[in-house]
Coordinates of C-alpha atoms in Angstrom, one line a residue:
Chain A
X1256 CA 56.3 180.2 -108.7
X1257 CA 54.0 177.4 -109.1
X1258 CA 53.8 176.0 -105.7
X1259 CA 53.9 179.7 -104.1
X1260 CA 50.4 181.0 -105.7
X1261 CA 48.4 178.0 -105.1
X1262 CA 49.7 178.1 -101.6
X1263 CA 48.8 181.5 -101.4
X1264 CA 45.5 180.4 -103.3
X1265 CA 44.4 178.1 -101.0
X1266 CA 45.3 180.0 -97.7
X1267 CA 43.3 183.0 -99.1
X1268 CA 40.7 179.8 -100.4
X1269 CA 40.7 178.4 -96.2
X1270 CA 40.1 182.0 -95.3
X1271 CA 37.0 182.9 -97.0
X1272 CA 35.4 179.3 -96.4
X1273 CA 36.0 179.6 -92.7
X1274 CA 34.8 183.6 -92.6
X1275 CA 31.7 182.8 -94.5
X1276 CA 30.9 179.6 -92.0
X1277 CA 31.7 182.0 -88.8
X1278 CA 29.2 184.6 -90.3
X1279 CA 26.5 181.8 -91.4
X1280 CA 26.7 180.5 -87.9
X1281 CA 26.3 184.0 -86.6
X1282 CA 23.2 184.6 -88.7
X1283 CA 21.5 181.0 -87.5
X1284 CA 21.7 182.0 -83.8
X1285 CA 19.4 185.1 -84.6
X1286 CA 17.0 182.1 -85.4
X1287 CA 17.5 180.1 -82.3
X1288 CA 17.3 183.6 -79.7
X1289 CA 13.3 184.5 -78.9
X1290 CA 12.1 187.3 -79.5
X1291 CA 9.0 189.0 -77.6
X1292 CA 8.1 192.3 -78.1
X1293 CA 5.8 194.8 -76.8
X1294 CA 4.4 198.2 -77.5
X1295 CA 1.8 200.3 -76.6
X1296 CA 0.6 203.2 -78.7
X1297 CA -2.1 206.0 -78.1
X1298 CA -2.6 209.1 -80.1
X1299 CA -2.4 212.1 -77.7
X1300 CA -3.4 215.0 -79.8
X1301 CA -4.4 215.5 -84.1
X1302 CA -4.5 218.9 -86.1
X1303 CA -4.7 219.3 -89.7
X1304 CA -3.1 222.4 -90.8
X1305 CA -2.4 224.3 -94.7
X1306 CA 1.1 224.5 -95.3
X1307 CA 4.1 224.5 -98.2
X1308 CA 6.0 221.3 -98.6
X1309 CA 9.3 224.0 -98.8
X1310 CA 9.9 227.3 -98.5
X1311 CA 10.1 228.2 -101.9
X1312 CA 6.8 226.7 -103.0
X1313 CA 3.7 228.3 -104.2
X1314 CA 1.6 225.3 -103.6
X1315 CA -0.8 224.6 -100.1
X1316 CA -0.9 221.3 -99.0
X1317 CA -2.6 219.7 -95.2
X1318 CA -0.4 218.4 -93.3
X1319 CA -1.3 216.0 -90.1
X1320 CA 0.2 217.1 -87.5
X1321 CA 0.4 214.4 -84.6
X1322 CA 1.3 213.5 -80.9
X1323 CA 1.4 210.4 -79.4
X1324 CA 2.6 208.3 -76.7
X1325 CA 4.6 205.2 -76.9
X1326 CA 5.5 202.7 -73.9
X1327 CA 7.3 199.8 -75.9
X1328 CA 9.9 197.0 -74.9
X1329 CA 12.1 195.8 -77.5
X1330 CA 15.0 194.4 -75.5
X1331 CA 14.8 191.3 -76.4
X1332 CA 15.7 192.3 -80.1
X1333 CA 19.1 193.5 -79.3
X1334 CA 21.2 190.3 -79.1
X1335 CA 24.6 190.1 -80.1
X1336 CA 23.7 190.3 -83.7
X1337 CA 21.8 193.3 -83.6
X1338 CA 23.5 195.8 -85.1
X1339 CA 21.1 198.7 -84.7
X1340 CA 17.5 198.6 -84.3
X1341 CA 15.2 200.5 -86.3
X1342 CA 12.2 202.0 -84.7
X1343 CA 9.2 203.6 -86.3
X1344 CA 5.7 204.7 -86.1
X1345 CA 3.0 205.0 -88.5
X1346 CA -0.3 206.2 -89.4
X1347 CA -2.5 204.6 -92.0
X1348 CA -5.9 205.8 -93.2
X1349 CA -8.2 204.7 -95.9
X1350 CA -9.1 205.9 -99.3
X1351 CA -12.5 207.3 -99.6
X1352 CA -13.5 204.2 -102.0
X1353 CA -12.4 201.1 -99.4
X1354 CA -12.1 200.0 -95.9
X1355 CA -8.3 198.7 -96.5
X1356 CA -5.7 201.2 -95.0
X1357 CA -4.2 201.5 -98.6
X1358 CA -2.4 204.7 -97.1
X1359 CA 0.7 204.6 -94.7
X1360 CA 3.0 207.3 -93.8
X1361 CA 5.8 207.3 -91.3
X1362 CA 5.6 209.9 -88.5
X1363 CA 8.4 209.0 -86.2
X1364 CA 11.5 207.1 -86.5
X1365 CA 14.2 206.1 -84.4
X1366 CA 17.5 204.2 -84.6
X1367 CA 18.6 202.6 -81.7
X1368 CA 22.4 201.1 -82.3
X1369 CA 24.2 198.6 -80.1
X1370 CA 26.8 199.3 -77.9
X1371 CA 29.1 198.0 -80.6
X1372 CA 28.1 200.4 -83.0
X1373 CA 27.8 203.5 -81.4
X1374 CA 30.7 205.0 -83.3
X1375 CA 29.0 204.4 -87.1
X1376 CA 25.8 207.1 -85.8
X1377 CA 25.9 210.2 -87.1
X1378 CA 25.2 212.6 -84.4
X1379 CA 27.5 215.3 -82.2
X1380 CA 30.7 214.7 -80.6
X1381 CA 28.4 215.9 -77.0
X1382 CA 25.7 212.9 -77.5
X1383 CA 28.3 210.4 -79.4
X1384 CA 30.4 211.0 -75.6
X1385 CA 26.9 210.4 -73.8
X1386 CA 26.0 207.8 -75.8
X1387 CA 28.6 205.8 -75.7
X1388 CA 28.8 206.3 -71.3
X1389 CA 25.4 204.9 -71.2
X1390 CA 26.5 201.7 -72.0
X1391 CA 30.5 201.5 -70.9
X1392 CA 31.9 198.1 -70.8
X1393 CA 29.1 196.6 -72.6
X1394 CA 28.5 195.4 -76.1
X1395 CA 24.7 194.4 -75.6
X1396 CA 22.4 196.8 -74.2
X1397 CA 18.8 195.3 -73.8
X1398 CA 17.6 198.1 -71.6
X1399 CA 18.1 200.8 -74.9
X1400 CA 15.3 198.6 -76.3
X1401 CA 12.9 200.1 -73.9
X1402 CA 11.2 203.0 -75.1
X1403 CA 9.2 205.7 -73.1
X1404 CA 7.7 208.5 -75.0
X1405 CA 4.6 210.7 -73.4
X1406 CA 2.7 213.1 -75.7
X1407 CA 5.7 213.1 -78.5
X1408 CA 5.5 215.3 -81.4
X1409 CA 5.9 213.4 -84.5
X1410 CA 8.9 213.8 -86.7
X1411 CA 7.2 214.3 -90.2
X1412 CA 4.0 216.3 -90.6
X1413 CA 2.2 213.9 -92.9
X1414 CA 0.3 215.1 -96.4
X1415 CA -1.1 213.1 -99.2
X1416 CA -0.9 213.2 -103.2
X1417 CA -3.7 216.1 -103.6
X1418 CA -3.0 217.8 -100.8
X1419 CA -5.9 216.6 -99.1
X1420 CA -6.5 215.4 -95.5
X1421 CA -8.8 217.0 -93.1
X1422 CA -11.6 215.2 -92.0
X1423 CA -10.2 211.3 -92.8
X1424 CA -11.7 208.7 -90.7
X1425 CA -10.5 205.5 -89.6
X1426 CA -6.9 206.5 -89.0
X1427 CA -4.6 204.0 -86.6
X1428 CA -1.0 204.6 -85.5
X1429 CA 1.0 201.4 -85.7
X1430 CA 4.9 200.6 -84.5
X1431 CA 6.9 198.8 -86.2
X1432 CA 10.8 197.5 -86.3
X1433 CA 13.4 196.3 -88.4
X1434 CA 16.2 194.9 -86.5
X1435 CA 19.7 195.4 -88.6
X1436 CA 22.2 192.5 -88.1
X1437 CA 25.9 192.6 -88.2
X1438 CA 25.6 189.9 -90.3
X1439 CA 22.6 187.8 -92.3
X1440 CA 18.8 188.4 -92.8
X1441 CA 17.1 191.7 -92.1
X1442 CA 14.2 191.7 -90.0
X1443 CA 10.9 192.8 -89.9
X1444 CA 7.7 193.2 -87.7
X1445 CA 7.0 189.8 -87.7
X1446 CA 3.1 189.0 -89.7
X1447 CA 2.9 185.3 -88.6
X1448 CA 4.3 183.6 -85.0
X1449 CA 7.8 182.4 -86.5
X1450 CA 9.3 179.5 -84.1
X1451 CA 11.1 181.8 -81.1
X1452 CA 10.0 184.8 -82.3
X1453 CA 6.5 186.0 -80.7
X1454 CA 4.4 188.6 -83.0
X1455 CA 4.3 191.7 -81.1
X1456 CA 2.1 192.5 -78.3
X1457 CA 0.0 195.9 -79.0
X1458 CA 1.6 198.1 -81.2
X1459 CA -1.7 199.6 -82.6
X1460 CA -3.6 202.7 -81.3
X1461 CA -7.0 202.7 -81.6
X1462 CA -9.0 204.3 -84.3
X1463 CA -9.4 208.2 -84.7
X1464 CA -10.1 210.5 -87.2
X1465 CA -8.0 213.6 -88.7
X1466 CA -10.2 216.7 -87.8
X1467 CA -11.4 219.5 -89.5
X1468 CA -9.0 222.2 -90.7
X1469 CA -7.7 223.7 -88.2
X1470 CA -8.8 227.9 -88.8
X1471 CA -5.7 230.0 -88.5
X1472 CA -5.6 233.0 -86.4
X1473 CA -6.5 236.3 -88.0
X1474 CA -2.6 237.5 -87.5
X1475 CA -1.3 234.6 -89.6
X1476 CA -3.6 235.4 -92.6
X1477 CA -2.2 238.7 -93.5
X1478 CA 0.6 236.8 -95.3
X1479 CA 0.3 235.6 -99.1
Chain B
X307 CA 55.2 180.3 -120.3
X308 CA 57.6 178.7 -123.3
X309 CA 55.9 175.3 -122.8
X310 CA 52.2 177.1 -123.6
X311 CA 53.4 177.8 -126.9
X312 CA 55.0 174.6 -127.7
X313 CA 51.9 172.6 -127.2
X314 CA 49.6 174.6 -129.2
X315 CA 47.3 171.9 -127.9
X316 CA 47.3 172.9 -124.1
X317 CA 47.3 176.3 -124.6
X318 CA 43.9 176.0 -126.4
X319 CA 42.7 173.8 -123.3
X320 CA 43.7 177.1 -120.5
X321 CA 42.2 179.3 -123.2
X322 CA 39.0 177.5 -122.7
X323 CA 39.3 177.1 -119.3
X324 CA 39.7 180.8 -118.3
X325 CA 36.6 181.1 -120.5
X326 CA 34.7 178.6 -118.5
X327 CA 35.2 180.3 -115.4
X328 CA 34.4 183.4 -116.7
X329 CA 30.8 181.8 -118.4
X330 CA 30.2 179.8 -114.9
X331 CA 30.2 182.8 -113.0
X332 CA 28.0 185.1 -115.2
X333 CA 25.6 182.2 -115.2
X334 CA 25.1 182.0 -111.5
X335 CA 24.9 185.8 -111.7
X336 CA 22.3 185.9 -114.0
X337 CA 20.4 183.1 -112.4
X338 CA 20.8 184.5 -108.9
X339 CA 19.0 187.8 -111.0
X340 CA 16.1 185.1 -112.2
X341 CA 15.8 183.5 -108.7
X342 CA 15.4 187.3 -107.0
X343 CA 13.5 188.8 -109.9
X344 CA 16.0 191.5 -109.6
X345 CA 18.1 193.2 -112.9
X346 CA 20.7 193.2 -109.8
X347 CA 20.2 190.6 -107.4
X348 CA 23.4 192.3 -105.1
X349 CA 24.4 195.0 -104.8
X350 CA 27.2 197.1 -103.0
X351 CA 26.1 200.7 -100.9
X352 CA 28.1 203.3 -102.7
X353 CA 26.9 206.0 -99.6
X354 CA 26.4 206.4 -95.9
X355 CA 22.9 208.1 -96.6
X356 CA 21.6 204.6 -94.5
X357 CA 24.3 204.3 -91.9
X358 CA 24.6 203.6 -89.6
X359 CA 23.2 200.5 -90.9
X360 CA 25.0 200.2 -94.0
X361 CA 28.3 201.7 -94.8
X362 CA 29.9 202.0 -97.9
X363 CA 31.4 198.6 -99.1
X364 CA 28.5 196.8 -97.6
X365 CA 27.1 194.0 -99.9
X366 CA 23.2 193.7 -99.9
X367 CA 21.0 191.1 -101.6
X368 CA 18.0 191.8 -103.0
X369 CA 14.3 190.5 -103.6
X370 CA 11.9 191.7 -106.1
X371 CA 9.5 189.2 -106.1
X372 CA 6.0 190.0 -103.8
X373 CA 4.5 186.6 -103.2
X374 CA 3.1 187.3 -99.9
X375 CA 2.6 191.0 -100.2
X376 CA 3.4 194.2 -101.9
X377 CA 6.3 196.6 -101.0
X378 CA 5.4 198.5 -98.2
X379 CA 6.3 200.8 -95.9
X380 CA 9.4 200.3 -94.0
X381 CA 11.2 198.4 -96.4
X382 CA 14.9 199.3 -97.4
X383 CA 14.6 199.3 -101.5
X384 CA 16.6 199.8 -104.3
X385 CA 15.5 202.2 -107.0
X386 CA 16.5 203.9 -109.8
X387 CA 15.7 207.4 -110.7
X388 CA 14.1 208.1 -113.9
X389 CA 17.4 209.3 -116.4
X390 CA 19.7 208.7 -113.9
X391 CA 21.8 205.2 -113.8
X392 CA 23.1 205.1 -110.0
X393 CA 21.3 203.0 -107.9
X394 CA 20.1 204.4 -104.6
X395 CA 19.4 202.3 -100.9
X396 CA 17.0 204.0 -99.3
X397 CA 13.8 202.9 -96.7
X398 CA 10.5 203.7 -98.0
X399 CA 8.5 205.8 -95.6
X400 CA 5.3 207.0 -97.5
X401 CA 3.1 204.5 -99.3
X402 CA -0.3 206.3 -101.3
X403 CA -2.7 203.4 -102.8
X404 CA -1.8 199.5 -103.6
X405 CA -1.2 197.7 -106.9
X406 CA 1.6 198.7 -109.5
X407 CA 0.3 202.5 -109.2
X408 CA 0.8 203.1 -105.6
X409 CA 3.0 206.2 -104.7
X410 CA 5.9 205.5 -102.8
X411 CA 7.9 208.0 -101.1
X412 CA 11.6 207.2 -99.7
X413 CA 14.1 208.6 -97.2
X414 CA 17.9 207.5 -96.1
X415 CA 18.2 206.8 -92.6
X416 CA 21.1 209.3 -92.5
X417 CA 19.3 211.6 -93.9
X418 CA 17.6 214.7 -92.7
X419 CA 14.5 215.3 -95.6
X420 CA 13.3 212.7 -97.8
X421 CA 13.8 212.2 -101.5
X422 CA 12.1 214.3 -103.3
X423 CA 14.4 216.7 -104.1
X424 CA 16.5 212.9 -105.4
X425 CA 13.8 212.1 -107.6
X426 CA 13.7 213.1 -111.1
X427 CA 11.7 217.0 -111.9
X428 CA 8.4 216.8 -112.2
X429 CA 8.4 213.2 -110.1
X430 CA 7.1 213.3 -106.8
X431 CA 6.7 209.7 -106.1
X432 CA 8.7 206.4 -106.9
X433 CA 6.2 203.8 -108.7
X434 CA 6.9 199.4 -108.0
X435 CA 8.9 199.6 -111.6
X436 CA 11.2 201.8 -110.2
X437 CA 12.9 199.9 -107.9
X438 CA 15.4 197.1 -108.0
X439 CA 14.2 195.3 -105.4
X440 CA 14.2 195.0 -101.4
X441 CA 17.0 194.1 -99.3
X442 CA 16.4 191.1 -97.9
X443 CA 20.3 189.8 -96.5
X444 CA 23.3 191.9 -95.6
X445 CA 27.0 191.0 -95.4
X446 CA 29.0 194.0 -94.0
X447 CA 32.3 195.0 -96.0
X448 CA 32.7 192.0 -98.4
X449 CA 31.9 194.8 -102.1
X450 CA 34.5 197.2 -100.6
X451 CA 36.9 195.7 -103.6
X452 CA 34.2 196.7 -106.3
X453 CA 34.6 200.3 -104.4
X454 CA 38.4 200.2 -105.3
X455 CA 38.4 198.7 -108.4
X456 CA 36.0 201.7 -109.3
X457 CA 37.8 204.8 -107.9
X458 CA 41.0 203.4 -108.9
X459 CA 40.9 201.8 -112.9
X460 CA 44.1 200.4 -113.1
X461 CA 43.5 198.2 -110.6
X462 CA 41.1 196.5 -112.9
X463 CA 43.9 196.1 -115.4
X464 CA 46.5 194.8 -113.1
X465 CA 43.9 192.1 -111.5
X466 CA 42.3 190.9 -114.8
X467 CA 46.3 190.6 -116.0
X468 CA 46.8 188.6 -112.9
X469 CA 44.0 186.3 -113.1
X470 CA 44.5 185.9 -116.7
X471 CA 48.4 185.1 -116.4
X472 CA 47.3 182.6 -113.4
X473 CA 45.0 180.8 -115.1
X474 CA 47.1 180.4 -118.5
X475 CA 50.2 179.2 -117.0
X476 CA 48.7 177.0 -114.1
X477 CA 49.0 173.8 -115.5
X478 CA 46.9 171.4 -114.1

């Protein structure tokens, strides 16, 4: 009995040391693979309209609603380590009292998954068959890193606490990305130049202002 | 197992031993907590309302210290619901105001609305004290054994009788 569990002890013992060393090594090539990205982002087209937050609510809130285009090349972030890539956009305004863009709301995200891990999305059994054509044979995509978007409608329509948001100024789309590894450190938009990896190139729209409320049509006001 | 009893002297020796281990690793727990900030420095993802970047099993460390700057949005956090104990992984995607007050508003990847219908009634917004912290590493699979240990109990008792057993009788 003796000799059988620490056998078995230290087989299981060998197992986890080398597993853990494998994935370690894994994690350090993210560090050692450059990474440059570029985006370009311009706002195409800004309404504020009254709405509910749901169906069943009683309460009117603005919403922003937003268009923009996006021309961005992330292929270098999808390395063999890169599990999925997380894609979003962003608007930011100011409060009345500051300068700062103490206000940030997402309003379009997008999850862009290697080859390898096509099967963990959660989408149709039609686009899962697509998806998983587009890249046959391979388990690193770069060119799924390239993104293309003209006059996109945003995702979420964007309110604030209060309910209020007509007529901000100083508003700015920004992209950013998180790149998901298999293994190791999660990644962000990158602040400060990081040995290989480059900040991004562009990435922020310049500055616009939400507009007035936008005055419904008389047939739409005949409803509570 | 006869010779442990014999030598009252031994057995007291495993006894403390096993209670070693046990002191050693709820040590570097807690101090892994004190290093992150964290009540919870890791932490395994009970859903798939993030895949498909995290499944369930997944094991995720956490942060909760902001030296450089305050949670913002994009980040995947931890939080806890006000009343409720189950801790939820989910990205934040609105962020109202700075500072300890600032309204943050979450959503799962997987997910098709945000959280607000998650939250507490009557809250809207998470606040900094609400969450654990942000994760920061990932290693894929590794707390699926805290999964089975918790959706089946006995294997709890079967694996703490083995350990125990091991540790008595080894005796080096």
């Amino acid at each position: 009995m003796h000799s059988t569990v620490v056998r078995a002890q230290n087989v299981f013992g060998f197992f986890t040391t080398v597993a853990f060393a494998v994935a370690a090594l894994i994690a350090f090539t993210d560090l050692i693979t450059p990474r440059t990205p570029k985006a370009n982002i311009s706002m195409s087209k800004v309404e504020v309209v009254r709405g509910r937050p749901n169906y069943y609510s009683t309460k009117k809130e603005e919403y922003a609603v937003l268009r923009f285009n996006l021309n961005a090349d992330f292929s270098s972030l999808m390395n063999w380590n890169t599990k999925q890539l997380f894609v979003y956009v962003s608007a930011s305004w100011p409060n009345s009292t500051s300068s700062e863009h103490t206000n940030e709301a997402v309003i379009w995200d997008t999850i862009i998954t290697s080859p390898s891990a096509d099967h963990l999305q959660n989408i149709g059994p039609a686009a899962m068959k697509k998806l998983k054509k587009s890249a046959e044979g391979k388990t690193i995509d770069p060119s799924r890193g390239k993104i293309n978007l003209k006059n996109q409608k945003a995702k979420y329509q964007i309110t604030a606490p209060g309910g209020r948001l007509a007529e901000k100024n100083d508003v700015v789309l920004k992209v950013h990305y998180n790149i998901q590894p298999w293994v190791g450190v999660l990644t962000w938009t990158p602040q400060i130049e990081f040995g290989k990896w480059k900040m991004m190139k562009g990435g922020v729209s310049k500055l616009f202002n939400f507009p007035a409320l936008k005055v419904k049509k008389a047939a739409d006001t005949t409803s509570r | 197992m006869l010779s442990a009893l014999q030598n009252p002297r031994q057995a007291a020796a495993q006894v403390l031993n096993f209670v070693l281990i046990l002191s050693t690793a709820f040590m570097m727990w807690k101090g892994l907590s004190v290093l992150a900030d964290s009540p919870s420095p890791i932490v395994v993802v009970l859903s798939g309302s993030m895949e498909p970047a995290f499944q369930r099993g997944d094991l995720l460390f956490l942060w909760g210290r902001n030296i450089f700057e305050e949670t913002k949005v994009g980040e995947i956090v931890v939080y806890n619901v006000k009343g409720k104990d189950i801790p939820i992984v989910h990205r934040v995607v609105r962020k109202f105001g700075v500072g300890d007050e600032a309204k943050l508003l979450t959503k799962g990847d997987n997910n098709l609305a945000d959280d607000t219908e998650l939250y507490a009634r009557g809250q809207d917004y998470l606040e900094r004290k609400d969450i654990v912290g942000s994760v920061v590493a990932y290693i894929p699979f590794v707390g699926y054994v805290t999964i089975m240990l918790s959706e089946h109990p006995w294997l709890k008792t079967v694996m703490l009788g083995i350990m125990g057993l091991v540790v008595v009788l080894q005796r080096e």
